[in-house]
Amino acid sequence: MHTTPLEQPRCSVDAGGMQHYHLPRMATYLLTWNPKNYPWYDLHDCISRIKRNKACRYSWSCGSNKRIRKGDRLFLIRLGKEPRGIMASGWATSGVYPDIHWDEAKAIEGKRALYIKVRFDAILNPEKHIFPLSRLREGIYRRMHWTPQSSGVTISDEVAEQLEKDWSRFLSAIGLETKAISFPEEAEVGETFIEGAKKRIVVNAYERDSRAREACIRHYGLSCAVCGFNFEEAFGRIGKGYIHVHHIKPLSEIGGEYELDPIEDLRPICPNCHAMIHQRKPAYSIEELREILKRRR
Ligand SMILES: [Zn+2]
Ligand SMILES: [Zn+2]
């Protein structure tokens, strides 16, 4: 039988506030909207749905990008005539799939385009507010080309991290917030995703922070805090430096202003113990799991 390594769900989708440094991470992509090419008839309806905590879902063209996966982060930029800039954020709730082309003329010719399903967590009325393109021409944002020909361009982790921070500041400055938490009917996304989504933005900034991981390992070493397993001892060279880092603070205790303390909040833990510690929600404590393990031995 072919066995694959134990894997938890994608980072930060876990209500336990886990950090999985060795698992596939969420990626961030830029979707585009040019009103000249595609009228968004129910934009205002969608804005008010989000205000009322209702789900707002669309299929959105993703250009030729086939890599987008469920759970990836998405930002939508309005291009063409001013106002131009970031006007929405959301999450991919599907992988990429082909469907009838969004451009009517091409659809008539029988052409198809690639789409992802997106669930928006914030949409601005661009006539009133927009995170302007001019701001995306400053500082770290200059690393990225913000007016691409098509949707689906990757936003690098560093840029995405900054954008996430600035976007959330921008939203709170105009009295809005992202409403990722508010869609209980989104069964397809999975319960843990919804529970985790609220804090995901906050936590994710730390997940990308390899310094936090390093600080944790410097303090606690590379052996599992529960069972003591050490990958280098067991596997030699190929196990060197390998360990998961588990976030012990329950997600419910993480507030908006939460600052990660790598020594207080993180523990090195082997993938097996990591999987077991998250068998309960909220997760077991390190001590509880140690006890369970001891009793069985
Ligand atoms: Zn964990
Ligand atoms: Zn372990």
Tab-separated table of C-alpha atoms and ligand atoms in Angstrom:
chain	number	residue	atom	x	y	z
A	1	MET	CA	0.000	0.000	0.000
A	2	HIS	CA	1.221	3.416	-0.806
A	3	THR	CA	1.282	5.679	2.211
A	4	THR	CA	1.547	9.402	2.195
A	5	PRO	CA	2.811	11.447	5.126
A	6	LEU	CA	0.194	12.542	7.590
A	7	GLU	CA	-1.153	15.849	6.548
A	8	GLN	CA	-3.376	18.270	8.319
A	9	PRO	CA	-5.663	20.554	6.366
A	10	ARG	CA	-3.976	23.540	4.768
A	11	CYS	CA	-2.321	26.054	7.064
A	12	SER	CA	-4.457	28.202	9.215
A	13	VAL	CA	-7.679	26.528	8.166
A	14	ASP	CA	-7.638	24.803	11.492
A	15	ALA	CA	-9.666	26.206	14.320
A	16	GLY	CA	-6.868	25.307	16.678
A	17	GLY	CA	-4.729	28.057	15.273
A	18	MET	CA	-2.062	25.677	14.131
A	19	GLN	CA	0.976	26.611	12.172
A	20	HIS	CA	2.242	24.153	9.622
A	21	TYR	CA	5.452	25.319	8.213
A	22	HIS	CA	6.061	22.254	6.128
A	23	LEU	CA	2.654	21.941	4.573
A	24	PRO	CA	1.496	23.649	1.412
A	25	ARG	CA	0.739	27.235	2.127
A	26	MET	CA	-2.042	29.397	0.939
A	27	ALA	CA	-1.102	31.444	-2.083
A	28	THR	CA	-2.469	34.853	-3.027
A	29	TYR	CA	-3.677	35.853	-6.473
A	30	LEU	CA	-4.870	38.977	-8.171
A	31	LEU	CA	-8.175	38.932	-10.009
A	32	THR	CA	-9.033	41.762	-12.349
A	33	TRP	CA	-12.201	43.535	-13.288
A	34	ASN	CA	-12.519	45.967	-16.138
A	35	PRO	CA	-16.066	47.380	-16.304
A	36	LYS	CA	-15.582	48.066	-20.011
A	37	ASN	CA	-15.182	44.363	-20.718
A	38	TYR	CA	-17.631	42.998	-18.263
A	39	PRO	CA	-20.544	44.768	-16.614
A	40	TRP	CA	-21.095	43.787	-12.995
A	41	TYR	CA	-24.830	44.197	-12.847
A	42	ASP	CA	-25.389	43.105	-9.291
A	43	LEU	CA	-22.352	44.735	-7.715
A	44	HIS	CA	-24.444	46.858	-5.373
A	45	ASP	CA	-26.571	43.925	-4.446
A	46	CYS	CA	-23.433	42.012	-3.613
A	47	ILE	CA	-22.079	44.858	-1.482
A	48	SER	CA	-25.262	44.978	0.527
A	49	ARG	CA	-25.337	41.204	0.906
A	50	ILE	CA	-21.910	41.316	2.507
A	51	LYS	CA	-23.044	44.124	4.791
A	52	ARG	CA	-25.866	41.864	5.929
A	53	ASN	CA	-23.412	39.001	6.492
A	54	LYS	CA	-24.752	37.011	3.569
A	55	ALA	CA	-22.474	35.069	1.308
A	56	CYS	CA	-21.455	36.691	-1.912
A	57	ARG	CA	-20.111	34.200	-4.386
A	58	TYR	CA	-19.073	34.430	-7.984
A	59	SER	CA	-17.352	32.481	-10.622
A	60	TRP	CA	-14.440	34.613	-11.689
A	61	SER	CA	-12.180	34.237	-14.654
A	62	CYS	CA	-8.612	33.388	-13.635
A	63	GLY	CA	-6.856	33.877	-16.957
A	64	SER	CA	-4.621	30.939	-17.723
A	65	ASN	CA	-3.768	30.199	-14.103
A	66	LYS	CA	-4.473	26.560	-13.289
A	67	ARG	CA	-2.726	26.556	-9.926
A	68	ILE	CA	-5.339	28.335	-7.810
A	69	ARG	CA	-6.725	26.042	-5.149
A	70	LYS	CA	-9.582	26.110	-2.725
A	71	GLY	CA	-8.597	28.236	0.255
A	72	ASP	CA	-6.265	30.548	-1.647
A	73	ARG	CA	-6.539	34.246	-0.968
A	74	LEU	CA	-7.792	36.547	-3.708
A	75	PHE	CA	-7.725	40.273	-4.261
A	76	LEU	CA	-9.739	41.980	-6.943
A	77	ILE	CA	-8.387	45.034	-8.741
A	78	ARG	CA	-10.553	47.341	-10.814
A	79	LEU	CA	-8.769	48.324	-14.006
A	80	GLY	CA	-9.566	50.377	-17.080
A	81	LYS	CA	-10.838	53.877	-16.357
A	82	GLU	CA	-10.481	55.496	-12.929
A	83	PRO	CA	-11.237	54.732	-10.180
A	84	ARG	CA	-8.609	52.025	-10.341
A	85	GLY	CA	-7.345	49.979	-7.438
A	86	ILE	CA	-8.115	47.097	-5.102
A	87	MET	CA	-11.844	46.938	-4.497
A	88	ALA	CA	-12.496	43.484	-3.074
A	89	SER	CA	-10.960	40.528	-1.318
A	90	GLY	CA	-12.080	36.984	-0.894
A	91	TRP	CA	-11.225	33.305	-0.891
A	92	ALA	CA	-11.186	30.674	-3.583
A	93	THR	CA	-13.827	28.081	-2.780
A	94	SER	CA	-12.928	25.826	-5.682
A	95	GLY	CA	-10.052	24.881	-7.882
A	96	VAL	CA	-9.812	25.999	-11.505
A	97	TYR	CA	-12.439	24.723	-13.948
A	98	PRO	CA	-13.368	25.520	-17.568
A	99	ASP	CA	-16.722	26.974	-18.548
A	100	ILE	CA	-18.386	29.048	-21.251
A	101	HIS	CA	-16.377	32.165	-22.009
A	102	TRP	CA	-17.382	35.320	-20.109
A	103	ASP	CA	-16.971	37.356	-23.256
A	104	GLU	CA	-20.229	36.918	-25.130
A	105	ALA	CA	-18.633	37.160	-28.569
A	106	LYS	CA	-16.180	34.414	-27.662
A	107	ALA	CA	-18.887	32.361	-26.009
A	108	ILE	CA	-20.832	32.413	-29.280
A	109	GLU	CA	-17.763	31.065	-31.040
A	110	GLY	CA	-17.851	28.230	-28.547
A	111	LYS	CA	-14.750	29.376	-26.664
A	112	ARG	CA	-14.211	28.516	-23.060
A	113	ALA	CA	-12.398	30.254	-20.220
A	114	LEU	CA	-10.974	29.121	-16.884
A	115	TYR	CA	-12.741	30.058	-13.689
A	116	ILE	CA	-12.524	29.711	-9.960
A	117	LYS	CA	-15.308	30.157	-7.462
A	118	VAL	CA	-14.687	33.102	-5.198
A	119	ARG	CA	-16.431	34.035	-2.006
A	120	PHE	CA	-15.880	37.695	-1.297
A	121	ASP	CA	-15.294	38.854	2.258
A	122	ALA	CA	-15.124	42.548	1.405
A	123	ILE	CA	-16.317	44.513	-1.605
A	124	LEU	CA	-16.135	48.265	-1.922
A	125	ASN	CA	-18.283	50.483	-4.027
A	126	PRO	CA	-15.437	51.833	-6.158
A	127	GLU	CA	-17.296	55.060	-6.795
A	128	LYS	CA	-16.990	55.766	-3.082
A	129	HIS	CA	-13.892	53.968	-1.868
A	130	ILE	CA	-11.038	52.144	-3.471
A	131	PHE	CA	-7.536	51.185	-2.375
A	132	PRO	CA	-5.972	53.253	-5.118
A	133	LEU	CA	-3.595	52.065	-7.783
A	134	SER	CA	-1.342	55.007	-6.883
A	135	ARG	CA	-0.631	53.385	-3.510
A	136	LEU	CA	0.326	50.202	-5.295
A	137	ARG	CA	3.119	52.112	-6.955
A	138	GLU	CA	4.919	52.759	-3.676
A	139	GLY	CA	7.383	50.750	-1.603
A	140	ILE	CA	7.179	46.970	-1.694
A	141	TYR	CA	4.194	47.134	-4.049
A	142	ARG	CA	6.505	48.180	-6.856
A	143	ARG	CA	7.703	44.583	-7.062
A	144	MET	CA	4.436	43.649	-8.663
A	145	HIS	CA	2.779	44.599	-11.917
A	146	TRP	CA	-0.724	45.669	-10.899
A	147	THR	CA	-2.356	46.169	-14.270
A	148	PRO	CA	-2.037	42.758	-15.909
A	149	GLN	CA	-3.835	41.755	-19.088
A	150	SER	CA	-5.718	39.013	-17.316
A	151	SER	CA	-6.763	37.640	-13.952
A	152	GLY	CA	-4.895	35.091	-11.904
A	153	VAL	CA	-1.489	36.704	-11.442
A	154	THR	CA	0.398	35.549	-8.343
A	155	ILE	CA	0.971	38.058	-5.569
A	156	SER	CA	4.196	37.086	-3.808
A	157	ASP	CA	4.066	36.281	-0.096
A	158	GLU	CA	5.933	39.428	0.931
A	159	VAL	CA	3.703	41.696	-1.111
A	160	ALA	CA	0.573	39.815	-0.065
A	161	GLU	CA	1.475	40.191	3.581
A	162	GLN	CA	1.824	43.942	3.234
A	163	LEU	CA	-1.336	44.191	1.166
A	164	GLU	CA	-3.282	42.207	3.724
A	165	LYS	CA	-2.218	44.602	6.466
A	166	ASP	CA	-2.829	47.760	4.465
A	167	TRP	CA	-6.124	46.471	3.099
A	168	SER	CA	-7.451	45.678	6.538
A	169	ARG	CA	-6.320	49.096	7.812
A	170	PHE	CA	-7.961	50.707	4.825
A	171	LEU	CA	-11.214	48.863	5.460
A	172	SER	CA	-11.332	49.767	9.131
A	173	ALA	CA	-10.557	53.402	8.300
A	174	ILE	CA	-13.751	53.515	6.240
A	175	GLY	CA	-15.709	51.563	8.837
A	176	LEU	CA	-15.620	48.190	7.167
A	177	GLU	CA	-14.008	44.903	7.922
A	178	THR	CA	-13.571	41.651	6.101
A	179	LYS	CA	-16.414	39.319	6.852
A	180	ALA	CA	-14.871	35.966	6.222
A	181	ILE	CA	-16.471	34.517	9.312
A	182	SER	CA	-20.023	35.258	8.422
A	183	PHE	CA	-21.087	32.561	6.032
A	184	PRO	CA	-22.425	29.596	7.954
A	185	GLU	CA	-24.206	28.278	4.876
A	186	GLU	CA	-20.882	27.708	3.157
A	187	ALA	CA	-20.878	24.014	3.827
A	188	GLU	CA	-18.642	23.238	0.876
A	189	VAL	CA	-15.820	25.219	2.388
A	190	GLY	CA	-15.839	23.115	5.506
A	191	GLU	CA	-16.544	24.010	9.070
A	192	THR	CA	-12.947	24.440	10.090
A	193	PHE	CA	-12.347	26.858	7.287
A	194	ILE	CA	-15.166	29.073	8.487
A	195	GLU	CA	-14.087	28.939	12.102
A	196	GLY	CA	-10.577	29.715	11.112
A	197	ALA	CA	-11.294	32.300	8.485
A	198	LYS	CA	-11.942	35.123	10.891
A	199	LYS	CA	-8.512	34.991	12.391
A	200	ARG	CA	-6.847	33.627	9.355
A	201	ILE	CA	-5.699	36.948	8.076
A	202	VAL	CA	-4.034	37.747	11.372
A	203	VAL	CA	-2.548	34.351	11.947
A	204	ASN	CA	-1.387	34.005	8.420
A	205	ALA	CA	0.946	36.932	8.685
A	206	TYR	CA	2.764	34.966	11.377
A	207	GLU	CA	2.681	31.747	9.464
A	208	ARG	CA	4.666	33.414	6.801
A	209	ASP	CA	7.059	34.692	9.406
A	210	SER	CA	9.892	32.208	9.394
A	211	ARG	CA	11.622	34.220	12.100
A	212	ALA	CA	8.931	33.145	14.557
A	213	ARG	CA	9.562	29.525	13.656
A	214	GLU	CA	13.298	29.975	14.021
A	215	ALA	CA	12.913	31.656	17.405
A	216	CYS	CA	10.755	28.766	18.591
A	217	ILE	CA	13.261	26.168	17.428
A	218	ARG	CA	16.197	28.082	18.844
A	219	HIS	CA	14.487	27.988	22.217
A	220	TYR	CA	12.990	24.492	22.242
A	221	GLY	CA	15.156	22.611	19.783
A	222	LEU	CA	14.040	20.254	17.028
A	223	SER	CA	12.637	17.402	19.123
A	224	CYS	CA	8.900	16.909	19.442
A	225	ALA	CA	7.568	18.612	22.569
A	226	VAL	CA	5.159	15.705	23.088
A	227	CYS	CA	7.015	12.480	22.277
A	228	GLY	CA	10.602	13.646	21.921
A	229	PHE	CA	10.955	12.358	18.365
A	230	ASN	CA	13.849	13.963	16.532
A	231	PHE	CA	14.014	13.650	12.771
A	232	GLU	CA	17.750	14.004	12.450
A	233	GLU	CA	18.370	11.357	15.105
A	234	ALA	CA	15.974	8.991	13.365
A	235	PHE	CA	16.681	9.715	9.710
A	236	GLY	CA	20.103	11.308	9.705
A	237	ARG	CA	20.912	13.987	7.157
A	238	ILE	CA	17.538	14.057	5.403
A	239	GLY	CA	15.765	14.718	8.703
A	240	LYS	CA	17.921	17.674	9.594
A	241	GLY	CA	15.937	20.751	10.607
A	242	TYR	CA	12.586	19.071	10.042
A	243	ILE	CA	9.779	19.650	12.531
A	244	HIS	CA	6.292	21.105	12.605
A	245	VAL	CA	5.621	24.124	14.721
A	246	HIS	CA	2.349	24.074	16.594
A	247	HIS	CA	0.542	27.173	17.755
A	248	ILE	CA	-0.688	26.437	21.268
A	249	LYS	CA	-2.887	29.458	21.829
A	250	PRO	CA	-6.506	28.692	20.881
A	251	LEU	CA	-7.737	30.730	17.978
A	252	SER	CA	-10.581	32.086	20.077
A	253	GLU	CA	-8.056	33.886	22.258
A	254	ILE	CA	-6.375	35.598	19.396
A	255	GLY	CA	-7.601	39.146	19.102
A	256	GLY	CA	-7.136	41.648	16.325
A	257	GLU	CA	-4.123	43.143	18.031
A	258	TYR	CA	-2.596	39.764	18.741
A	259	GLU	CA	1.168	39.698	18.748
A	260	LEU	CA	2.807	36.350	18.392
A	261	ASP	CA	5.311	35.412	21.062
A	262	PRO	CA	7.267	32.517	19.532
A	263	ILE	CA	8.404	31.198	22.929
A	264	GLU	CA	5.049	31.490	24.658
A	265	ASP	CA	2.839	30.489	21.755
A	266	LEU	CA	4.758	28.013	19.615
A	267	ARG	CA	6.107	24.520	20.240
A	268	PRO	CA	8.051	22.174	17.970
A	269	ILE	CA	6.036	19.043	17.423
A	270	CYS	CA	6.380	16.025	15.158
A	271	PRO	CA	3.762	15.507	12.414
A	272	ASN	CA	2.220	12.480	14.143
A	273	CYS	CA	1.724	14.269	17.433
A	274	HIS	CA	0.606	17.301	15.499
A	275	ALA	CA	-2.124	15.309	13.816
A	276	MET	CA	-3.205	13.834	17.168
A	277	ILE	CA	-3.173	17.128	19.047
A	278	HIS	CA	-5.745	18.442	16.592
A	279	GLN	CA	-8.008	15.428	16.967
A	280	ARG	CA	-10.072	17.504	19.346
A	281	LYS	CA	-11.378	21.015	18.960
A	282	PRO	CA	-10.088	22.988	20.683
A	283	ALA	CA	-6.812	21.144	20.342
A	284	TYR	CA	-5.328	19.102	23.185
A	285	SER	CA	-2.622	20.782	25.177
A	286	ILE	CA	0.933	19.487	24.936
A	287	GLU	CA	0.602	18.151	28.497
A	288	GLU	CA	-2.693	16.369	27.800
A	289	LEU	CA	-1.285	14.617	24.760
A	290	ARG	CA	1.849	13.657	26.676
A	291	GLU	CA	-0.381	12.094	29.357
A	292	ILE	CA	-2.393	10.160	26.787
A	293	LEU	CA	0.786	8.858	25.216
A	294	LYS	CA	2.297	7.926	28.600
A	295	ARG	CA	-0.803	5.998	29.653
A	296	ARG	CA	-0.578	3.862	26.521
A	297	ARG	CA	3.086	3.051	26.797
B	1	ZN	ZN	-0.921	22.527	15.465
B	2	ZN	ZN	5.741	13.688	18.610
